PDB file of C-alpha atoms in Angstrom:
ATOM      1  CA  UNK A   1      23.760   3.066  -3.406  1.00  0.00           C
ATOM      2  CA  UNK A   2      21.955   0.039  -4.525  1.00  0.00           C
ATOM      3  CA  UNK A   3      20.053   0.844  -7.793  1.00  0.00           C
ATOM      4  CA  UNK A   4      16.158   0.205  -8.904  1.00  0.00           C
ATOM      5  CA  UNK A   5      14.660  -1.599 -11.542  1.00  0.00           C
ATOM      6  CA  UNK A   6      14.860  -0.148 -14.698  1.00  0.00           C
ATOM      7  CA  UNK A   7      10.938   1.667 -15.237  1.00  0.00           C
ATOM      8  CA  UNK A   8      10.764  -1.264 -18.457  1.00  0.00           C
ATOM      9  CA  UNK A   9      11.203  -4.223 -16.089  1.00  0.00           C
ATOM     10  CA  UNK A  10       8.982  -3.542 -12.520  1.00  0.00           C
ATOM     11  CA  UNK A  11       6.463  -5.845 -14.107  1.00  0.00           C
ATOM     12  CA  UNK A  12       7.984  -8.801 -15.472  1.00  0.00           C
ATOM     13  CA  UNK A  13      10.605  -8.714 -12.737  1.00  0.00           C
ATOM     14  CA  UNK A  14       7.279  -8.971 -10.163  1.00  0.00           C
ATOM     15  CA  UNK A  15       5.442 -11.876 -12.374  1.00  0.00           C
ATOM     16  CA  UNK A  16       9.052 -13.208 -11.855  1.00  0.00           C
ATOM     17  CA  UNK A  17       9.093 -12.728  -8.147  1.00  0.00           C
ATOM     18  CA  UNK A  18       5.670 -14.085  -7.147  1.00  0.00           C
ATOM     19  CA  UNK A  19       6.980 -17.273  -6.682  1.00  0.00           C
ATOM     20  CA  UNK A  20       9.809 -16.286  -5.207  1.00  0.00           C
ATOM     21  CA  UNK A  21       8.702 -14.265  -2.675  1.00  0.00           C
ATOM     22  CA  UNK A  22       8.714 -17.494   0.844  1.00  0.00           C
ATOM     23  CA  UNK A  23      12.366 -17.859   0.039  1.00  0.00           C
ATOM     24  CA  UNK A  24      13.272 -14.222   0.388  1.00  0.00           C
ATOM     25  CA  UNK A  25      10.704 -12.725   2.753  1.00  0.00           C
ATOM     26  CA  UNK A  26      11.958 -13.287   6.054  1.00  0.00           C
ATOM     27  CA  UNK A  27      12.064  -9.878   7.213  1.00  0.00           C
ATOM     28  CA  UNK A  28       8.896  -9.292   5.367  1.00  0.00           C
ATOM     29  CA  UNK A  29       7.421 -11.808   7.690  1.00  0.00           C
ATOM     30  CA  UNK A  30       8.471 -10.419  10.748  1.00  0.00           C
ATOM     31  CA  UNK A  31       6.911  -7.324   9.521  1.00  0.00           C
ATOM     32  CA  UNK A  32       3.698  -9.291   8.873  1.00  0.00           C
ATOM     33  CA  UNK A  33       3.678 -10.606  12.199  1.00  0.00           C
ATOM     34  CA  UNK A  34       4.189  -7.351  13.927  1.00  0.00           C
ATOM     35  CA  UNK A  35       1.137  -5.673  12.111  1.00  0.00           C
ATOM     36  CA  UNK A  36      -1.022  -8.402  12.965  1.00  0.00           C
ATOM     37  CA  UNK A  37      -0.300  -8.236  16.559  1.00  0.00           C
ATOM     38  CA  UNK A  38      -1.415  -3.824  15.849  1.00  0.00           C
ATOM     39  CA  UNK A  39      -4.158  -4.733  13.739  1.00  0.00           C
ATOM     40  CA  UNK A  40      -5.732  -6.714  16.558  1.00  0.00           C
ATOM     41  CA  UNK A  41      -4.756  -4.049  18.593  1.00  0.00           C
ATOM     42  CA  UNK A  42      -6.782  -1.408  16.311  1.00  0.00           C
ATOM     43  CA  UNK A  43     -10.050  -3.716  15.863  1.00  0.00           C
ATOM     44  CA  UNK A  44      -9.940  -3.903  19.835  1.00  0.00           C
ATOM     45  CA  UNK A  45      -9.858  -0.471  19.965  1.00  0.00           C
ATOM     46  CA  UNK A  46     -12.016   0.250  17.739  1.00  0.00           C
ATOM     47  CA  UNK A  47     -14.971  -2.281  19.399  1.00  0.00           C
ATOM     48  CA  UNK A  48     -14.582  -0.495  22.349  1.00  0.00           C
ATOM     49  CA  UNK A  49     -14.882   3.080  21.209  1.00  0.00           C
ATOM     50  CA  UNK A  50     -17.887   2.239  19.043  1.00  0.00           C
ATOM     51  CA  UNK A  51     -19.777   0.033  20.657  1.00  0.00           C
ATOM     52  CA  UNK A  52     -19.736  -2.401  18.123  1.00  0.00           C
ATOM     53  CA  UNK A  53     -17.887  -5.696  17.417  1.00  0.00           C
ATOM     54  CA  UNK A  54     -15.679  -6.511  15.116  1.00  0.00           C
ATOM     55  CA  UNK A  55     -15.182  -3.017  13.560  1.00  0.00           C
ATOM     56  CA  UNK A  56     -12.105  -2.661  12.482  1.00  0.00           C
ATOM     57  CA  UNK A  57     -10.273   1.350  13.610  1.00  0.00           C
ATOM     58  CA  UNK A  58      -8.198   1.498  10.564  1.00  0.00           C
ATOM     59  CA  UNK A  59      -7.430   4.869   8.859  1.00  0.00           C
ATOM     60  CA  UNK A  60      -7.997   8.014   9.150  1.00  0.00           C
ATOM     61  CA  UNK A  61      -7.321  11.622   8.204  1.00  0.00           C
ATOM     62  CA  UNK A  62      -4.182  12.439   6.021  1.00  0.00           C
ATOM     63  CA  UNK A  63      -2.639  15.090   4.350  1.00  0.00           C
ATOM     64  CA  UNK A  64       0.409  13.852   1.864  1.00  0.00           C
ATOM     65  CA  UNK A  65       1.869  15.048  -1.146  1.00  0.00           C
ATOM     66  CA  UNK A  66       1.496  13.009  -4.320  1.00  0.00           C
ATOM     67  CA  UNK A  67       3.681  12.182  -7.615  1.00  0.00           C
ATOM     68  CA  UNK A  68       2.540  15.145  -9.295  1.00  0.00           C
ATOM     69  CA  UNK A  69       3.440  17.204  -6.250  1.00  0.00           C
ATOM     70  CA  UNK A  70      -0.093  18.470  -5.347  1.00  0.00           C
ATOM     71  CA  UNK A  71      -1.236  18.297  -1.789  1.00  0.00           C
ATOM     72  CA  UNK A  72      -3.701  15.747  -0.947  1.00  0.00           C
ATOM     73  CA  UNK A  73      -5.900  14.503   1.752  1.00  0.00           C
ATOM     74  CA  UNK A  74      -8.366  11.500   2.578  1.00  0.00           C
ATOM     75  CA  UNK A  75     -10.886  13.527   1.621  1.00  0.00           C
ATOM     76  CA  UNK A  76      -9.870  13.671  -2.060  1.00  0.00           C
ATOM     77  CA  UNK A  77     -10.501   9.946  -2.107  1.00  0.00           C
ATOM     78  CA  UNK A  78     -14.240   9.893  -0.647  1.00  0.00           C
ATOM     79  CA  UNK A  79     -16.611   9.017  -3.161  1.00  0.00           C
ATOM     80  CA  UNK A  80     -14.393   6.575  -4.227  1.00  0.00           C
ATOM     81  CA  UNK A  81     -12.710   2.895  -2.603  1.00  0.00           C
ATOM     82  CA  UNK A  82      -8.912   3.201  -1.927  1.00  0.00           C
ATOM     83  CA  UNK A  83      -6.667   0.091  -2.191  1.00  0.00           C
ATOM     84  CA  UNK A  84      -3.975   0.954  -0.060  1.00  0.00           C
ATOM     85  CA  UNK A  85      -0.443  -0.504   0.644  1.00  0.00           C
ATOM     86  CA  UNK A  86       2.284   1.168   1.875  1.00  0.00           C
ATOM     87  CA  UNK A  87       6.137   0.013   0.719  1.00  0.00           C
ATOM     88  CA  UNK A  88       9.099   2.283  -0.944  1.00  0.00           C
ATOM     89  CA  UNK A  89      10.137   2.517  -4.617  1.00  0.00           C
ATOM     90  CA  UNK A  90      13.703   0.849  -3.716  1.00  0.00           C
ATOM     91  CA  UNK A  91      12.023  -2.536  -2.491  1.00  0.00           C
ATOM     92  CA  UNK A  92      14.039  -5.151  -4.354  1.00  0.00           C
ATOM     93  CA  UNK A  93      10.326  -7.374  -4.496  1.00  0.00           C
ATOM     94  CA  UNK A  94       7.606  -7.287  -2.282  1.00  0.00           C
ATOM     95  CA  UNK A  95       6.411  -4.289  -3.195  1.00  0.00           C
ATOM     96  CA  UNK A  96       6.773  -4.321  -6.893  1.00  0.00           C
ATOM     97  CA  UNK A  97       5.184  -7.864  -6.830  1.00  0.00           C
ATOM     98  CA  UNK A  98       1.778  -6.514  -5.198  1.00  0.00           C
ATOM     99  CA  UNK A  99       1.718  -3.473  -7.079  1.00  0.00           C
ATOM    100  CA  UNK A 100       1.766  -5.598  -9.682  1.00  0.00           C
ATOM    101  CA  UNK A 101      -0.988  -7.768  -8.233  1.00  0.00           C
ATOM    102  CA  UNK A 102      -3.272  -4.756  -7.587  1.00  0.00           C
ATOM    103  CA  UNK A 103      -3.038  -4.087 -11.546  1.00  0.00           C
ATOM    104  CA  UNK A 104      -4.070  -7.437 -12.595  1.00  0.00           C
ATOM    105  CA  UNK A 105      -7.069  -7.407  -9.906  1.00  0.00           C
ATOM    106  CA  UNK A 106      -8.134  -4.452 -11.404  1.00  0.00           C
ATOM    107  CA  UNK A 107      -7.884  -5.026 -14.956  1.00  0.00           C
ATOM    108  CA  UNK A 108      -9.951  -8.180 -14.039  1.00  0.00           C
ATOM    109  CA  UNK A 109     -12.352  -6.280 -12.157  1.00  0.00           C
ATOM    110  CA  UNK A 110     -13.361  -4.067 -15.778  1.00  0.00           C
ATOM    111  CA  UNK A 111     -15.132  -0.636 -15.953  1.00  0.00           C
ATOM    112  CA  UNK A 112     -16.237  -0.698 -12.007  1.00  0.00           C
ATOM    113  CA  UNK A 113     -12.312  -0.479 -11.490  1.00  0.00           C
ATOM    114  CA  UNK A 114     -12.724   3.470 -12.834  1.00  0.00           C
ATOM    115  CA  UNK A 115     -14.343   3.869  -8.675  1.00  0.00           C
ATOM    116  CA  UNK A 116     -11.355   1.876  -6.867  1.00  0.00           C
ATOM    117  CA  UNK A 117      -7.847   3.842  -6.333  1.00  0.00           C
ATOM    118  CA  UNK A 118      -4.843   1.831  -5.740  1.00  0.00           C
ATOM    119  CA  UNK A 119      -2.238   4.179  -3.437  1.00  0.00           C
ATOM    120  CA  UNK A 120       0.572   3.886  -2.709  1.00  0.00           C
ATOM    121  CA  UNK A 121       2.232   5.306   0.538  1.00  0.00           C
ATOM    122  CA  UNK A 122       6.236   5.292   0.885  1.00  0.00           C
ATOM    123  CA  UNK A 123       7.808   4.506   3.507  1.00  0.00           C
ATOM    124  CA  UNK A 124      10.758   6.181   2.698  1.00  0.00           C
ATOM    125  CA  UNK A 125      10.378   9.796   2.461  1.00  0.00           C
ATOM    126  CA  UNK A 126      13.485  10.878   2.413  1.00  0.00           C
ATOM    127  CA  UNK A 127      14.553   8.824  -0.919  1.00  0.00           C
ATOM    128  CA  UNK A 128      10.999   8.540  -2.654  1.00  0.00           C
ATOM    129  CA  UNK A 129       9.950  12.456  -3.549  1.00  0.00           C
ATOM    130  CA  UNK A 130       7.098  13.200  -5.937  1.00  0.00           C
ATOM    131  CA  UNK A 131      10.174  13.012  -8.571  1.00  0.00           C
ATOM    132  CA  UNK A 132      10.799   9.551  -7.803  1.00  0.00           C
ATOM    133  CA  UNK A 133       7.660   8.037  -7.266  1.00  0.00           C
ATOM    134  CA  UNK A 134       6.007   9.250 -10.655  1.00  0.00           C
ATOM    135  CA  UNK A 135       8.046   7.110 -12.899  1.00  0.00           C
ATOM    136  CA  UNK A 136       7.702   4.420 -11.404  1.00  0.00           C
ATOM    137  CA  UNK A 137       4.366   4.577 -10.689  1.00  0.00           C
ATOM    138  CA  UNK A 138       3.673   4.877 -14.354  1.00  0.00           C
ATOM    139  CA  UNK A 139       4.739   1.338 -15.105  1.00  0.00           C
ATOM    140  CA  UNK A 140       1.915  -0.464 -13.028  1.00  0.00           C
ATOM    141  CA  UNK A 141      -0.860   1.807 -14.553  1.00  0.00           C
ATOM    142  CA  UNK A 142      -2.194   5.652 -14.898  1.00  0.00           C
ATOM    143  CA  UNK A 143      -4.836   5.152 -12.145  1.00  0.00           C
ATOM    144  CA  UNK A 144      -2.313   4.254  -9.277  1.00  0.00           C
ATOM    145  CA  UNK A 145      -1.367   7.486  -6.969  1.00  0.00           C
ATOM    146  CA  UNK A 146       1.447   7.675  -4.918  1.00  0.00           C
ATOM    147  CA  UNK A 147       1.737   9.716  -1.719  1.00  0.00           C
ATOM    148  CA  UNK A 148       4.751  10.941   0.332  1.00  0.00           C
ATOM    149  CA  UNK A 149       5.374  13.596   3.122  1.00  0.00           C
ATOM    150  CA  UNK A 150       7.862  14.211   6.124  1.00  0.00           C
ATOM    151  CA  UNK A 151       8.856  11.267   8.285  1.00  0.00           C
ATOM    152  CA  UNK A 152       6.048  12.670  10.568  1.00  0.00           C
ATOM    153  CA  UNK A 153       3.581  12.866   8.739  1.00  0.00           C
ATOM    154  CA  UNK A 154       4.584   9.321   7.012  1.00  0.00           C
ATOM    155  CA  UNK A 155       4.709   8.114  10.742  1.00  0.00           C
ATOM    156  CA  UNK A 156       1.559   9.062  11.725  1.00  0.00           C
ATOM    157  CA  UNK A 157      -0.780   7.496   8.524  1.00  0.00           C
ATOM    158  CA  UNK A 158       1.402   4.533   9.438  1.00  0.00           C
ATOM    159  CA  UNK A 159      -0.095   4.498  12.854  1.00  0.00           C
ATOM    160  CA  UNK A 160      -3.505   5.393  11.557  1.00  0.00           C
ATOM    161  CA  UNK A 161      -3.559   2.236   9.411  1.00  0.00           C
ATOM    162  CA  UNK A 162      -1.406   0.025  12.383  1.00  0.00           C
ATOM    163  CA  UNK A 163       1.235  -0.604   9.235  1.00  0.00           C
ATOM    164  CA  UNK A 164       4.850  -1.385  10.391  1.00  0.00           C
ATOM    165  CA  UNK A 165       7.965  -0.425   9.318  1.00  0.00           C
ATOM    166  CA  UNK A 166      11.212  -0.148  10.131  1.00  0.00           C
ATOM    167  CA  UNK A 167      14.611   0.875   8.845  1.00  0.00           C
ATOM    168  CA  UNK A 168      17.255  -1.574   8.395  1.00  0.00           C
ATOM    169  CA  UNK A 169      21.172  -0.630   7.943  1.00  0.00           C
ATOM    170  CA  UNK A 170      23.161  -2.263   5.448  1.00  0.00           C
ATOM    171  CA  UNK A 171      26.966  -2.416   4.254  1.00  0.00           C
ATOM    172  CA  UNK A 172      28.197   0.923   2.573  1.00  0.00           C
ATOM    173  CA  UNK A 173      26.060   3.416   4.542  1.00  0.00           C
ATOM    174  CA  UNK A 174      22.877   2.462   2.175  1.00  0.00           C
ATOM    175  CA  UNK A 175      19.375   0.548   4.209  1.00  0.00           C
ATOM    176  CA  UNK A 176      16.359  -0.572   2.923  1.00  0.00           C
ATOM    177  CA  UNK A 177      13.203  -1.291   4.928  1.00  0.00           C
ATOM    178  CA  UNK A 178      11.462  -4.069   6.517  1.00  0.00           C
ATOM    179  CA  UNK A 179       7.955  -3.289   6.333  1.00  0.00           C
ATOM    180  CA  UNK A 180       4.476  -4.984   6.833  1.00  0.00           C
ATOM    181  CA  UNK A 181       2.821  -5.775   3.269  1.00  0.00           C
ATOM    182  CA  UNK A 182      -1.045  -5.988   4.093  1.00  0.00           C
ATOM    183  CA  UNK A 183      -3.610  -4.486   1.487  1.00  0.00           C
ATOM    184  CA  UNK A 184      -5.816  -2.060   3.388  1.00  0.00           C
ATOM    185  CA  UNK A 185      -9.345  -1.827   1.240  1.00  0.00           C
ATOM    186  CA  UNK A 186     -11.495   1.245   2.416  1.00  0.00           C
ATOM    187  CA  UNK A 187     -14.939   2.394   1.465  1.00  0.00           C
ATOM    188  CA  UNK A 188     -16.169   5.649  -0.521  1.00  0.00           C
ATOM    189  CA  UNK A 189     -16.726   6.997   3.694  1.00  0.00           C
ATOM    190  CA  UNK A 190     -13.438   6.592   3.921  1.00  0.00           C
ATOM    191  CA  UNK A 191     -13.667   3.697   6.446  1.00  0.00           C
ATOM    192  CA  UNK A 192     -11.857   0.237   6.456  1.00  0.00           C
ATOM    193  CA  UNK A 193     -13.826  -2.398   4.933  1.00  0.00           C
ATOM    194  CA  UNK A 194     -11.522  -5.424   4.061  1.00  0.00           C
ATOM    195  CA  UNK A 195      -7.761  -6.611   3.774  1.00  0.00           C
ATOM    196  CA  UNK A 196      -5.692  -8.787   1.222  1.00  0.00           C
ATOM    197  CA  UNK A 197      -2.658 -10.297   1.434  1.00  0.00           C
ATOM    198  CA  UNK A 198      -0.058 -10.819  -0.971  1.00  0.00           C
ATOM    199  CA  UNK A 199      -1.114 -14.545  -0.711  1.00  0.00           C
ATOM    200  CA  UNK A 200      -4.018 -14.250  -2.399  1.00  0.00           C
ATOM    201  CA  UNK A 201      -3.037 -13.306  -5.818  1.00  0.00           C
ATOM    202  CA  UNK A 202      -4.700 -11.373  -8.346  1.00  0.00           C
ATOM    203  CA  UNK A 203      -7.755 -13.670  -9.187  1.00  0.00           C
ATOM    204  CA  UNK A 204      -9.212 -13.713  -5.604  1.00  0.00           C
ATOM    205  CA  UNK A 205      -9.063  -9.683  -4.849  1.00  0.00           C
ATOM    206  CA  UNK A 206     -10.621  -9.378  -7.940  1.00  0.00           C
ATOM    207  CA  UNK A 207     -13.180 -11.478  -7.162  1.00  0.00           C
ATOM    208  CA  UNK A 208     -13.808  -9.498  -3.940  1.00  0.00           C
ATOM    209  CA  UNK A 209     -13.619  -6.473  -5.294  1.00  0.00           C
ATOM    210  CA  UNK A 210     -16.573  -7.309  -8.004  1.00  0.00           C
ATOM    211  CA  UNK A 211     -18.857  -7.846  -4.763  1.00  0.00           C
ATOM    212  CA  UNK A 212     -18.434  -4.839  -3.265  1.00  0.00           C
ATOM    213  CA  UNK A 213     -21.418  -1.839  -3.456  1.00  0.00           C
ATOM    214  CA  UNK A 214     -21.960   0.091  -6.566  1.00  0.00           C
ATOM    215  CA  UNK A 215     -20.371   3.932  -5.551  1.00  0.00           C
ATOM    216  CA  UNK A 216     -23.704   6.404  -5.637  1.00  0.00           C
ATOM    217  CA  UNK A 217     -23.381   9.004  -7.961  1.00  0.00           C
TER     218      UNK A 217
END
């Protein structure tokens, strides 16, 4: 089985891949394309349940299990904004390169950064257990969580946020996973309110996220 980064090296291996990541994201893109075709889908959906245009029907409840092994749910998150992404702790790039990303934003963004929790959601229960995600975790910053679960319960916070993902088989019996990379930013409600992609590099979520609302005490 193909082995991960060494905890030391997620970082400087995803400054490294940055630029790297048009030449080796094909099946990345594919993903991308699928989600946007669902996320259009979702914001369809969603203006025709509520009345309203343009509002997005992105999230919802969960219940997941997170690197410290304690049971959580969305509702541990309200009060707060979530930056979520999902991706798996064996992704050779894209997803240490926007975990990454999401550190730098929020350095940049300073003290209001304390209200704004980057999570991350595998996509690959069955390899990335509470044991697995913690460490590496830890080398993007204390403040991100990590959440896993059963395949269902992965499946269906996958469908709640219209990601995409899908296993792919490789030589030797081992796979990794082509999956859709999109930023999801939701409110202290727990509601959508914006998405990044991995295009946009640290500077300009960070500028976004210095707009947003104050959190009420």
């Amino acid at each position: 089985m193909r082995s991960r980064f060494a905890p030391s090296s997620y970082v400087l291996a995803a400054i490294l891949l940055i630029g790297a990541i048009s030449v080796s994201g094909t099946l990345w893109q594919l993903g991308e394309a699928r989600q946007a075709q669902m996320a259009q889908a979702g914001s369809q959906s969603g203006s025709q349940s509520s009345g309203q245009t343009g509002v997005a029907d992105v999230g919802g409840p969960f219940s997941l299990i997170d690197q410290d092994g304690v049971r959580r749910t969305d509702q541990d998150f309200h009060g707060r904004y979530m930056l979520v992404f999902f991706g798996f702790t064996y992704c050779p790039d894209v997803c240490p390169t926007t975990l990454a990303i999401l550190s730098a934003a929020l350095d940049e963004v300073g003290p209001a950064a304390e209200n704004i929790v980057p999570v991350l959601i595998t996509v690959d229960p069955a390899r990335d257990t509470p044991e697995a995600l913690k460490p590496y975790l830890s080398s993007f910053g204390p403040n991100f969580v990590g959440l896993t679960g059963t395949e269902e319960e992965i499946a269906a916070v996958a469908d709640a946020y219209h990601a995409y993902y899908e296993i792919v088989e490789s030589e030797g019996g081992d796979y990794t996973l082509n999956h859709s990379t999109a930023i999801y930013l939701m409110g202290p409600d727990g509601k959508f309110v914006n998405n990044y992609s991995l295009n946009m590099g640290p500077d300009e979520i960070a500028e976004d996220l210095k707009r947003l609302p104050p959190v009420k005490s």
